[in-house]
C-alpha cells in the first residue's frame, strides 16, 4: 500500500500533518525519529518522508537529529519548520538564532519556482513559529521562498527531491498549505491517492474473514462511536461468531443506551447482550466525590461486570479493542503526565482469557473512523456523535452521584444539545454538554422562592482535544437553552456558561 512517513521530531502538529496527507487520499503514518533507521525507511517502501517541527535548535548537539543517509535513499523529503532546519543542517547548511526577527503568526512569503509551489500565487500568507532560521542553504539547494525577515523561508534540491519549508503548510492559516502538501505528495512523490474509507473497509473485512475464520470474537461495547464501528465491521467479517457485550453503567446521555441497542438489533441484526448495571454502579459510587476515585471505581466495576458476562460465553479466541490511531501515537510517546486516568475498555485484556486481540481501527484517525462507520451503513447522526468520556455523566456531576442528580443532568444536557443542533452549530463546536455543579442557589419562580442546582454549559472548539478554546456561541442560543433548562428541568434554578479554555482548564470538569 502506498504510504508516506511522518518522522516526528517532537512537534505539536505531527498528527495534523498525517491527517492532512490522509485527507489527500494517501496513507500516512507517524513514527518518532529515534524509532526508525534510514535502512528501515528504505525497506518499508515509503513514497515520501515528512520531517515534522519540534521545539529544539539543530545546532544544540543534544537536540533530535537523524542519520543524513536519509537524503541519499532517493525518497523525496519535505522538512517542515524544525524539519526544514534539520534538512539544511544534514545537507551542510547553517542554522542560527533568528534573534529579534523571529516570526510568529501570519507572515507574507514570496514564492519562487519550485515543484512544491505549483499553482500558488507569487505572494501569499503562511503561518510561522520559529526562533531559529537557515542563514546559509546547503550547497546543492536553492532558496525558493523568502519573507521579509526570513532569508530561507523555503529551500529545494529539485534534482534530489528534497524540500524544506520554514512555515507550517499543515495549518489552515497558511493560505495555500493544502496545495503545497498536495504538490509534494502527488507531483513530487508520485502518489496516486488510493486511501479511501471504502477501500479500507472492504479490505479490512476481507482480511478478518481470512484471519478470524472459525474463531469466536468478543467485543465490549461502550455505546460510543469507536466501539460501535469496530463491532459492525467485525460482524461483517465473522457474522454470528461475534458476541457484543454492552455494559450500560447508567451514565450515558439521555436515551443513548436504548438508541445504541436499537441500532444494533434492528438495523444490523447484531444481537447484543446489554447489561443494565446502573444500580450496581450507583451503589459502588455512593458517597464518593473525588474525581479520580470516581474514574477508578467506574473502570474497575466496568471490568467486573464485563468479566462476569464473558464468563457465561465460554472460550473467546479474539477480543476486539476500539483503539484508534491517536491512542497508538500517544502511547508511543510515553512521556505525557497523567492528568486524568482515562477509562476506556483498555483494562480488559488483563482479566479476560483470550488468544488474540483485534484492533480494526488502530490505523485510523477519528474522522476516518466516522467515514468507515458511514461506509458500513451506520446512520450519520450516530456516527457524528461527539466524543463522550468512558465514565460518562458521572464525571460531569460534581460531588456525590445520585439518581436525582443524574436525571437532572440528563435532561439539561439533552436540551442544550437540542438547541445547538436546532441552531445548526453542531459542527462548529466540537464538543458541547451540560455539567451539574454541586452548588445550589436561590431563584424565584412565579412568586415563590426556589433553591436549586446550578447547571453549567460547556462548548469547545478544538482540533485535537489536547488544547481547546471555548466556543463563542451566539447569545440567543445560550438564552434559549438557559430558558428551557430552568423551565423544563425541575431542580435547576440557574444556568452559567463556561468561558475557560484548555489549558488552563480541561474540557471535562472532572
Ligand atoms: P479533558 O477533560 O482531558 O478531555 O480535557 C479531553 C477529551 O477527552 C475526553 N475524555 C475521555 N475520553 N475516556 C475517554 O474515552 C475518559 O475517561 C475521558 N475523559 C475525558 C473528553 O470528553 C474530551 O473529549
Coordinates of C-alpha atoms and ligand atoms in Angstrom, one line a residue, residues 295 340-344 387-391 395-396 431 465 502 506-508, ligand 1:
X295 CA -13.0 7.2 37.4
X340 CA -6.7 12.1 34.3
X341 CA -6.9 8.4 34.1
X342 CA -8.9 7.8 31.0
X343 CA -11.2 5.0 31.2
X344 CA -11.9 3.0 28.1
X387 CA -16.7 12.4 21.9
X388 CA -18.0 11.1 25.2
X389 CA -15.8 10.0 28.1
X390 CA -15.9 6.4 29.3
X391 CA -17.1 7.3 32.8
X395 CA -17.6 13.0 35.7
X396 CA -20.0 15.8 34.7
X431 CA -17.9 19.1 22.0
X465 CA -8.7 17.9 22.3
X502 CA -7.8 24.3 27.8
X506 CA -9.6 20.7 30.9
X507 CA -12.6 20.0 28.6
X508 CA -14.4 17.9 31.2
Ligands
LIG1 P1 -10.1 16.6 29.0 O1 -11.1 16.7 30.1 O2 -8.9 15.6 29.4 O3 -10.8 15.8 27.8 O4 -9.6 17.9 28.5 C1 -10.2 15.7 26.5 C2 -11.1 14.8 25.7 O5 -11.1 13.5 26.3 C3 -12.4 13.1 26.7 N1 -12.3 12.3 27.9 C4 -12.3 11.0 27.9 N2 -12.5 10.1 26.9 N3 -12.3 8.4 28.5 C5 -12.5 8.8 27.2 O6 -12.6 8.0 26.3 C6 -12.2 9.2 29.6 O7 -12.1 8.8 30.7 C7 -12.2 10.6 29.2 N4 -12.0 11.7 30.0 C8 -12.1 12.8 29.1 C9 -13.2 14.4 26.9 O8 -14.6 14.2 26.7 C10 -12.6 15.3 25.8 O9 -13.1 14.9 24.5

